PDB file of C-alpha atoms in Angstrom:
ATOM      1  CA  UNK A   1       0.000   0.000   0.000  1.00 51.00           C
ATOM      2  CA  UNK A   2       1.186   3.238  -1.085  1.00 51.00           C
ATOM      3  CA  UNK A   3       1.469   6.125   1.981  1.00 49.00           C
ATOM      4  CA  UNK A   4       0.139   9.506   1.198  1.00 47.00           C
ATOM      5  CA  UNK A   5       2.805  12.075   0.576  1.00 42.00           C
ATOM      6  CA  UNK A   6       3.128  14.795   3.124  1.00 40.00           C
ATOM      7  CA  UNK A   7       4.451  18.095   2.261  1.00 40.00           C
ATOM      8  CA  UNK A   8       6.091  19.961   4.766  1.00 39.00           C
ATOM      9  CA  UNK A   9       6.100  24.310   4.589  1.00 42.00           C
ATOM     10  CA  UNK A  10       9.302  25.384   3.909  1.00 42.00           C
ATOM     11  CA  UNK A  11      10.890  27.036   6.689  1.00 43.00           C
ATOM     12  CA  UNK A  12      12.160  30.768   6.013  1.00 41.00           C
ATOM     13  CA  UNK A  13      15.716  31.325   5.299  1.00 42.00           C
ATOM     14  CA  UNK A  14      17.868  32.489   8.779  1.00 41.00           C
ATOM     15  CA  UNK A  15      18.200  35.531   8.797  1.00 41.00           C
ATOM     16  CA  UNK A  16      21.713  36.744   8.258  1.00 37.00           C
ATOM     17  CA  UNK A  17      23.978  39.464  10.023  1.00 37.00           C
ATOM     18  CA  UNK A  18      26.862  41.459   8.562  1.00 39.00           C
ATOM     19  CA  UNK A  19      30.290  39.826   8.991  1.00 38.00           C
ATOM     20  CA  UNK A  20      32.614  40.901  11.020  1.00 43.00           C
ATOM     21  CA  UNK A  21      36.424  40.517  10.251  1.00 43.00           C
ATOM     22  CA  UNK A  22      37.257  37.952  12.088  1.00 45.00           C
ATOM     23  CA  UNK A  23      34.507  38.704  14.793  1.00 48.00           C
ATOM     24  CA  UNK A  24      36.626  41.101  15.980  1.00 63.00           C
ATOM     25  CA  UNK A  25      34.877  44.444  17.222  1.00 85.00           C
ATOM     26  CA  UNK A  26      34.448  46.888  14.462  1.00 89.00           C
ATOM     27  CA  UNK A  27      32.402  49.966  16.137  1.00 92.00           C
ATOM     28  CA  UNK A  28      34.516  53.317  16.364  1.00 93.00           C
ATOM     29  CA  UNK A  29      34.866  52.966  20.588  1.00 95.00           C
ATOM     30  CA  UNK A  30      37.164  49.856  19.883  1.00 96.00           C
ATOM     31  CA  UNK A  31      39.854  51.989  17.511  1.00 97.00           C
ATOM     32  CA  UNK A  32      39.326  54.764  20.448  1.00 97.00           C
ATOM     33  CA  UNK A  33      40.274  51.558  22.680  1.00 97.00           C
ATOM     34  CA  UNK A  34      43.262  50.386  20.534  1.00 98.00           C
ATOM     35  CA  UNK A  35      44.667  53.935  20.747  1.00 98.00           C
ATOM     36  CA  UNK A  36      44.412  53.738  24.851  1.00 98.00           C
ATOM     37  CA  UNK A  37      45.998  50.129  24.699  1.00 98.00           C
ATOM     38  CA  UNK A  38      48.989  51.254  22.394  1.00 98.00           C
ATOM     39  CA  UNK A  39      50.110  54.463  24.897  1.00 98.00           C
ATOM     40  CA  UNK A  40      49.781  52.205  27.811  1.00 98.00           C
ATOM     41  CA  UNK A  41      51.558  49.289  26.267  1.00 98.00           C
ATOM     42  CA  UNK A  42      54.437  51.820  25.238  1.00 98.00           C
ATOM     43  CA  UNK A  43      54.447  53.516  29.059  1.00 98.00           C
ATOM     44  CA  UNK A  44      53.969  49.983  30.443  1.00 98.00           C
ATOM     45  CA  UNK A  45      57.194  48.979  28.586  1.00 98.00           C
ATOM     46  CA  UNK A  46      58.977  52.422  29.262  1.00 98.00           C
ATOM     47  CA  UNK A  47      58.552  51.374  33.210  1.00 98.00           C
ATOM     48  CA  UNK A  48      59.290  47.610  33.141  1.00 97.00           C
ATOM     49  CA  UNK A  49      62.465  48.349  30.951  1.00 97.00           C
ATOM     50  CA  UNK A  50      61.392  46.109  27.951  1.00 98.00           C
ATOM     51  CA  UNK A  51      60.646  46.249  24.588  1.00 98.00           C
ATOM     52  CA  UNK A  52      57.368  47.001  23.792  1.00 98.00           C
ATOM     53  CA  UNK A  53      55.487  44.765  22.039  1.00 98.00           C
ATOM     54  CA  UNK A  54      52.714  46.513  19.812  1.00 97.00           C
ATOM     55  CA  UNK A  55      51.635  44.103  17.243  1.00 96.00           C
ATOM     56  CA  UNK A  56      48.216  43.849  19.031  1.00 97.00           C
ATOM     57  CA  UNK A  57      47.517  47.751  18.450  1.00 98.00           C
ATOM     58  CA  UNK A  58      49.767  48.907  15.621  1.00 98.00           C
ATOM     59  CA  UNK A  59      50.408  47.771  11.914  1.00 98.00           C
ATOM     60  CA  UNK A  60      54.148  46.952  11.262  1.00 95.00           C
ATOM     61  CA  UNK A  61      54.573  49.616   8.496  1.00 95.00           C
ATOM     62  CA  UNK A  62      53.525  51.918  10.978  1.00 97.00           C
ATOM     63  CA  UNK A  63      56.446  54.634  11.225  1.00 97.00           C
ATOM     64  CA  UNK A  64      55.324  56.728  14.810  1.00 96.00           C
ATOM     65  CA  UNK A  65      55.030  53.536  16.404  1.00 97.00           C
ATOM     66  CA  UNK A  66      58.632  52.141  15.361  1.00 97.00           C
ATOM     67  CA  UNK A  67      59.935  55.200  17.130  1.00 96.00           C
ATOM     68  CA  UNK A  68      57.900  54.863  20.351  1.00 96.00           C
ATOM     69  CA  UNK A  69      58.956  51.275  19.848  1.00 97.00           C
ATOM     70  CA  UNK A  70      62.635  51.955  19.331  1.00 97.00           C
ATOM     71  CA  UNK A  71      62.653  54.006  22.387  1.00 96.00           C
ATOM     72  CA  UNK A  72      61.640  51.399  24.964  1.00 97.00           C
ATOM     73  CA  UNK A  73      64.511  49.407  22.727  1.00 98.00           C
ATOM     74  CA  UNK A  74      66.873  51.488  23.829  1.00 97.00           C
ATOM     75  CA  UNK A  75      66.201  51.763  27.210  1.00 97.00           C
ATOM     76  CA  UNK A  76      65.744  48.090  27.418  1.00 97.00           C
ATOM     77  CA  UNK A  77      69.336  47.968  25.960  1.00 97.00           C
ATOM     78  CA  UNK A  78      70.931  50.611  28.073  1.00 97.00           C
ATOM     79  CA  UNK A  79      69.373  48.465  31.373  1.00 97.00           C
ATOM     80  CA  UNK A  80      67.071  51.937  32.183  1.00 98.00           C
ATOM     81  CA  UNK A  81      63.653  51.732  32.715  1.00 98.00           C
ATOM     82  CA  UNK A  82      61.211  55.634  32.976  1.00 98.00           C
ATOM     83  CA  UNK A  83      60.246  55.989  36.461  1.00 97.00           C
ATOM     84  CA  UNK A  84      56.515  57.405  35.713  1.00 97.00           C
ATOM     85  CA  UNK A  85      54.206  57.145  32.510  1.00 97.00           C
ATOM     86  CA  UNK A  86      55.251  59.702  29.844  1.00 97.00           C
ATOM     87  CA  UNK A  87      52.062  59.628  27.707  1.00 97.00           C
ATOM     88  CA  UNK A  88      49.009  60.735  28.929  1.00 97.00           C
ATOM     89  CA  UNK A  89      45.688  60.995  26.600  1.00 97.00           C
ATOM     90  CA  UNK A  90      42.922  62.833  26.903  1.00 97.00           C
ATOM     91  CA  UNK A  91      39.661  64.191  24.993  1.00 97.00           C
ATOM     92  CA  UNK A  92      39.957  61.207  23.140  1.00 97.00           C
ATOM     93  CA  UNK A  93      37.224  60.840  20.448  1.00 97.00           C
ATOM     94  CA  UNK A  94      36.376  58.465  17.542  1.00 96.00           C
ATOM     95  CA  UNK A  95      34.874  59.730  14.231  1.00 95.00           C
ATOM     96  CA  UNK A  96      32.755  57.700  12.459  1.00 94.00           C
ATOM     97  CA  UNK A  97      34.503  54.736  10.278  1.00 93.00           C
ATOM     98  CA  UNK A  98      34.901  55.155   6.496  1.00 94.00           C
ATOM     99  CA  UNK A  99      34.745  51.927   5.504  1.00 94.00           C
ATOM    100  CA  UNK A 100      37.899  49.714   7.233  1.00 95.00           C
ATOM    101  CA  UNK A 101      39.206  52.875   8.411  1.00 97.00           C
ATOM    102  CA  UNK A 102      38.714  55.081  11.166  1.00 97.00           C
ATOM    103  CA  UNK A 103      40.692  57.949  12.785  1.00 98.00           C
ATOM    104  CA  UNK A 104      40.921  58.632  16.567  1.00 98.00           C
ATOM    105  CA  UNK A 105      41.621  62.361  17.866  1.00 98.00           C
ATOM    106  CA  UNK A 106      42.972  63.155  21.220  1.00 98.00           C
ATOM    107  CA  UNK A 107      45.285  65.079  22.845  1.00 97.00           C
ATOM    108  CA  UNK A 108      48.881  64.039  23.817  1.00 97.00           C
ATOM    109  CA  UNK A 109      50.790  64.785  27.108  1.00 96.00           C
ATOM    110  CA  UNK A 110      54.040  63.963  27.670  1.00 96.00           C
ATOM    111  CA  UNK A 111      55.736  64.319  30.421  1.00 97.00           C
ATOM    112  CA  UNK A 112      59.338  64.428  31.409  1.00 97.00           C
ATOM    113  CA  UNK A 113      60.650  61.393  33.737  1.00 97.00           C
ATOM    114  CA  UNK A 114      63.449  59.779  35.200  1.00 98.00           C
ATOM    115  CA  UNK A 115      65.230  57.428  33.850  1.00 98.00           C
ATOM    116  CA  UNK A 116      66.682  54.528  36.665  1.00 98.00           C
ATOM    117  CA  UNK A 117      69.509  52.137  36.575  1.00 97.00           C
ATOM    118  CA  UNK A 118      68.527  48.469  37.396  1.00 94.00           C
ATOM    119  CA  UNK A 119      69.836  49.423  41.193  1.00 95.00           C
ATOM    120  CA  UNK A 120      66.851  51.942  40.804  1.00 95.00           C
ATOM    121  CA  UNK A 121      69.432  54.802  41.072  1.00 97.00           C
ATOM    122  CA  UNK A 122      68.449  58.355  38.892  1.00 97.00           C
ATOM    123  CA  UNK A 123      71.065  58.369  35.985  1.00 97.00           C
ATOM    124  CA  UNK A 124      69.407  60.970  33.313  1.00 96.00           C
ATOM    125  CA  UNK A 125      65.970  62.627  32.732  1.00 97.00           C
ATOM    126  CA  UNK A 126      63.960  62.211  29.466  1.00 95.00           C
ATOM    127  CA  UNK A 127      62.336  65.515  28.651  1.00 95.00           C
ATOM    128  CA  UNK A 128      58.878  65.714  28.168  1.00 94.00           C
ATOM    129  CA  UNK A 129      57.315  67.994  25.060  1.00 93.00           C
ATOM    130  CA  UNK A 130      55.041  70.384  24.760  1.00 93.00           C
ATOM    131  CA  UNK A 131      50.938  69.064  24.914  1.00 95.00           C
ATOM    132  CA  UNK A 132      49.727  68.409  21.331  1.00 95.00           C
ATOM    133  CA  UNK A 133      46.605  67.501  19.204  1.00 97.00           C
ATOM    134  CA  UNK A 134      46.808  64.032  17.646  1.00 97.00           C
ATOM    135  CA  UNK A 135      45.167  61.631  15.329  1.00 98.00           C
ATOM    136  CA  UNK A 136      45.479  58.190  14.898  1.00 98.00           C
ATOM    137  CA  UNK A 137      44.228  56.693  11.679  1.00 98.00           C
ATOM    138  CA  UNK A 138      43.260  52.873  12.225  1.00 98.00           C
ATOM    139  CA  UNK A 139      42.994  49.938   9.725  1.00 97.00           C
ATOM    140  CA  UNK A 140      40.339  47.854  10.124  1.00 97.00           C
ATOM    141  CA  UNK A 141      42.029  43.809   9.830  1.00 95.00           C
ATOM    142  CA  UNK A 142      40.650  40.444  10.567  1.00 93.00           C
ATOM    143  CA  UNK A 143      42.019  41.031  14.173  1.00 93.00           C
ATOM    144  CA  UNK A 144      40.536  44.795  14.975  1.00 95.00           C
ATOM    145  CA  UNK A 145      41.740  47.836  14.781  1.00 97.00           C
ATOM    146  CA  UNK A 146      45.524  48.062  14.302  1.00 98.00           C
ATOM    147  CA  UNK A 147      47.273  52.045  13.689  1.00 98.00           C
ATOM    148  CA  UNK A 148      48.387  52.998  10.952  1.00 98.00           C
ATOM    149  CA  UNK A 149      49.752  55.854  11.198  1.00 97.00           C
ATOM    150  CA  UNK A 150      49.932  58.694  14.432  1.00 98.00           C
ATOM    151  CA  UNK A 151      50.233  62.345  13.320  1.00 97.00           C
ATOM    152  CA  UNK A 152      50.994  65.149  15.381  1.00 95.00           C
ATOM    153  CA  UNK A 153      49.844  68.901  15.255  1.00 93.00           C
ATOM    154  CA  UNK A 154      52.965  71.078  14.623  1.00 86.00           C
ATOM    155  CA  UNK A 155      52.418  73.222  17.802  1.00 75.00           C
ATOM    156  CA  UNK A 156      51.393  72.944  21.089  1.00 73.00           C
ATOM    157  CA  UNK A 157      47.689  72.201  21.261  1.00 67.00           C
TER     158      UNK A 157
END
């Protein structure tokens, strides 16, 4: 005996979200974030007398970061480490993205400090520069927001 055929409604198609690179957090706040994570890294560094390690915040072709970089090189090299944080942001603000893109403004303080000896003893000072108005331009890749580049208003802001 033959069974009746059943037909079943279709059920609707899921509905489907937007990507994300990599899942990784795309809104404007997380390049402000990335921004706040590279300074600290860099201070962080500057005080522990290490190399900083900015891969998580900043592209490699980035040119303002290899400097910051190359500084914690340094001291790490010379066995100095800064006795305070140098870099201090504040009115930090994130503009809309443009695509994978997005630029961060903020203003840069940096301070002089100390630089110690392992035995914790003074042995120069690192001069701090006047305040200034700064943007960060971020990239969007498949592992957040990375800098791209950091540029810096000529004059004090």
């Amino acid at each position: 005996m033959a069974r009746p055929s059943v037909t079943l409604p279709l059920a609707a198609p899921p509905q489907r979200r937007p990507a994300r690179l990599g899942g990784s957090d795309d809104a404007p706040a997380a390049a402000a974030r990335t921004v706040e994570a590279y300074f600290r890294e860099i201070n962080d560094a500057a005080r522990g007398g290490r190399l900083a390690v900015t891969t998580p915040t900043a592209l490699a072709g980035c040119q303002p970061c290899a400097l910051d970089v190359g500084v914690t090189r340094s001291l790490q090299q010379r066995g100095l480490h800064a006795d305070a944080a140098a870099y201090r942001l504040t009115d930090l603000s994130a503009r809309p993205r443009a695509g994978l893109v997005a630029a961060v403004t903020f203003t840069l303080h940096t301070s002089a400090v100390g630089l110690l000896d392992l035995a914790g003893r003074h042995v120069a000072d690192a001069p701090g520069v006047p305040t200034r108005a700064a943007t960060a331009e971020l990239a969007l890749t498949q592992h957040g927001w990375r800098i791209q580049t950091l540029r810096y208003a000529p004059g004090p802001a």
